[in-house]
Short mmCIF file of C-alpha atoms in Angstrom, two decimals:
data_model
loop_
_atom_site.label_atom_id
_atom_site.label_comp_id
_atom_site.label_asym_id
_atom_site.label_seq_id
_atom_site.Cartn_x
_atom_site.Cartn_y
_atom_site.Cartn_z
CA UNK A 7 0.00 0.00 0.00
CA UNK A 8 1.27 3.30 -1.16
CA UNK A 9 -0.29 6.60 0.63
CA UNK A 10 -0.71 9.90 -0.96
CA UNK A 11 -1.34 12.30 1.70
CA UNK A 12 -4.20 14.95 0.56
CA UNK A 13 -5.77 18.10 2.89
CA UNK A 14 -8.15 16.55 5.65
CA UNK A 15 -11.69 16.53 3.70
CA UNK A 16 -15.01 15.54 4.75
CA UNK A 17 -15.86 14.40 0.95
CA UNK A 18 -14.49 11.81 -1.42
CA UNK A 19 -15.69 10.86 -4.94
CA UNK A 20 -14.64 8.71 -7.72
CA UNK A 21 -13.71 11.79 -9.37
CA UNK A 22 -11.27 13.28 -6.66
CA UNK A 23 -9.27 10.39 -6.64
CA UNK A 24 -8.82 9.81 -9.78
CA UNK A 25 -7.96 13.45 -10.33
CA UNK A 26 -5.37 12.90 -6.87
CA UNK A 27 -3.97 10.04 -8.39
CA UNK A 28 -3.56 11.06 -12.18
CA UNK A 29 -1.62 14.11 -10.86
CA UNK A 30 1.40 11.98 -9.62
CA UNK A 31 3.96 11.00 -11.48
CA UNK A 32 4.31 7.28 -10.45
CA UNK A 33 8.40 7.37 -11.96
CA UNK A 34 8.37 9.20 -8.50
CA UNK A 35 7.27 6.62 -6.45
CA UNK A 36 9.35 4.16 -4.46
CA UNK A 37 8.40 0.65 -3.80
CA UNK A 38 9.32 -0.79 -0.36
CA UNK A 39 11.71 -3.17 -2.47
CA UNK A 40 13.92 0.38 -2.45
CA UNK A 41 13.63 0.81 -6.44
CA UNK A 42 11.95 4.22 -7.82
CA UNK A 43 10.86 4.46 -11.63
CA UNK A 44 9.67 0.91 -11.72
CA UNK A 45 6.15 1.14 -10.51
CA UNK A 46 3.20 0.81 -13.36
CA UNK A 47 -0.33 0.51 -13.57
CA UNK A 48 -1.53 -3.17 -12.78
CA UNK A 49 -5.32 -3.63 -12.10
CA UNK A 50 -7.91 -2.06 -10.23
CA UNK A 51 -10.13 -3.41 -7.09
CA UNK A 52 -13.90 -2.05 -5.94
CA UNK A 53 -13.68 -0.33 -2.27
CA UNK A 54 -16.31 0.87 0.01
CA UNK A 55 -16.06 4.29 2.06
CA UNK A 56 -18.89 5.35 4.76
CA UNK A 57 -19.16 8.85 4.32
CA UNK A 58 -21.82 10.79 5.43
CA UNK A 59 -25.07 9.16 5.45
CA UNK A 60 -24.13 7.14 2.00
CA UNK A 61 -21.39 4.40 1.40
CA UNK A 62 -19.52 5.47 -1.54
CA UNK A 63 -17.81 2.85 -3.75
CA UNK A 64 -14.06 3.85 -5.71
CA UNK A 65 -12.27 1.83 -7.86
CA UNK A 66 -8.63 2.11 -6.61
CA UNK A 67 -5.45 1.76 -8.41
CA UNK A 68 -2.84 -1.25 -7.95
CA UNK A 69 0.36 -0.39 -9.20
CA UNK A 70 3.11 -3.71 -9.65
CA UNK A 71 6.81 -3.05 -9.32
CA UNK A 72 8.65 -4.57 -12.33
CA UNK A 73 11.66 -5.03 -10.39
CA UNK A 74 10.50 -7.34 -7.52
CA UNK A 75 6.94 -8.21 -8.50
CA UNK A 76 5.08 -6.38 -5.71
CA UNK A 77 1.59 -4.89 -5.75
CA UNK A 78 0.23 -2.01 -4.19
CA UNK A 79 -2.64 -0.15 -3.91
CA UNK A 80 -2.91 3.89 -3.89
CA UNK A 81 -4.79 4.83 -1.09
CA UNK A 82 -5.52 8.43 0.02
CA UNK A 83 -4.70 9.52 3.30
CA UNK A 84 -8.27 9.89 4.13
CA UNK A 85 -8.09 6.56 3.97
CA UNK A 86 -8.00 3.66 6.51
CA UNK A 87 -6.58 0.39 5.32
CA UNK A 88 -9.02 -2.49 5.94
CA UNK A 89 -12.01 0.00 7.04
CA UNK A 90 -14.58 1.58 5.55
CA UNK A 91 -14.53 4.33 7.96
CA UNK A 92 -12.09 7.66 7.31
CA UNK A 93 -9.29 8.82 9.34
CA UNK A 94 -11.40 11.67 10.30
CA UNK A 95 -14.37 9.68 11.93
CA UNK A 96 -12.00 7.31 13.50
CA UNK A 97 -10.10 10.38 15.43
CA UNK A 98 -13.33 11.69 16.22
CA UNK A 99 -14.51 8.45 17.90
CA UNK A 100 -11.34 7.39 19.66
CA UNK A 101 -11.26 11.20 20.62
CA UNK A 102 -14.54 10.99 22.05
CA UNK A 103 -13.96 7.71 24.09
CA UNK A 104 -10.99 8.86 25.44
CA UNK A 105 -12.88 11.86 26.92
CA UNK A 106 -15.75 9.98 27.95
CA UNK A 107 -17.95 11.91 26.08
CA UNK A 108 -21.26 10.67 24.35
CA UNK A 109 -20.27 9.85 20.35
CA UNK A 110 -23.86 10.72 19.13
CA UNK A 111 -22.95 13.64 17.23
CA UNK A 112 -19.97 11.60 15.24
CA UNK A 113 -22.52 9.10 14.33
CA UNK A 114 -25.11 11.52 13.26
CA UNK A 115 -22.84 12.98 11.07
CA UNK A 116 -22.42 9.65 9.26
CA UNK A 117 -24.95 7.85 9.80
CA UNK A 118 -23.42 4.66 8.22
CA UNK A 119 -21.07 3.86 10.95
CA UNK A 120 -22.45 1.03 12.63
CA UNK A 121 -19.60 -0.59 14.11
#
């Protein structure tokens, strides 16, 4: 998994990553292997996000290293590996628990989260 960090946003679309992601030259990128320049397009997979009070689906981008073989996926920051739920909600709720503070408001903000 490759990150690309992006400003802290309460929206995501098909459309914003795509436009994140075509903006970076991948000859940039470094796969853990150590090797830069050797990353390329490979497939794509189907991911869910909760935001909101809607779970949006994006098709994110695998890139394979021709050097060593490895895959990875482009995630966005916003983005937490394994989870549907964003960074953003997740601070909010851990945030919240630590404070012992009702979480009502985070989930009536996104009214998806039913974890």
């Amino acid at each position: 998994m490759i990150t690309i960090q992006i400003p802290s946003c309460d929206f995501l679309s098909q459309s914003y990553y795509d436009d994140v992601i075509n903006a970076i030259p991948l000859e940039k990128l470094r796969c853990c292997c150590g090797q830069s320049g050797c990353l390329i397009r490979h497939a794509y997979y189907t991911r869910k996000i909760k935001i909101k009070s809607c779970v949006i689906r994006l098709r994110i981008l695998r890139l394979i290293c021709k050097a060593c073989g490895r895959t990875h996926a482009l995630l966005l920051s916003e983005m937490v590996p394994y989870s549907q739920i964003t960074v953003q909600d997740q601070k909010d709720l851990i945030t919240a628990s630590e404070k012992h503070v009702s979480c009502a408001d985070i989930l009536q903000r996104n009214l998806c989260i039913d974890e």
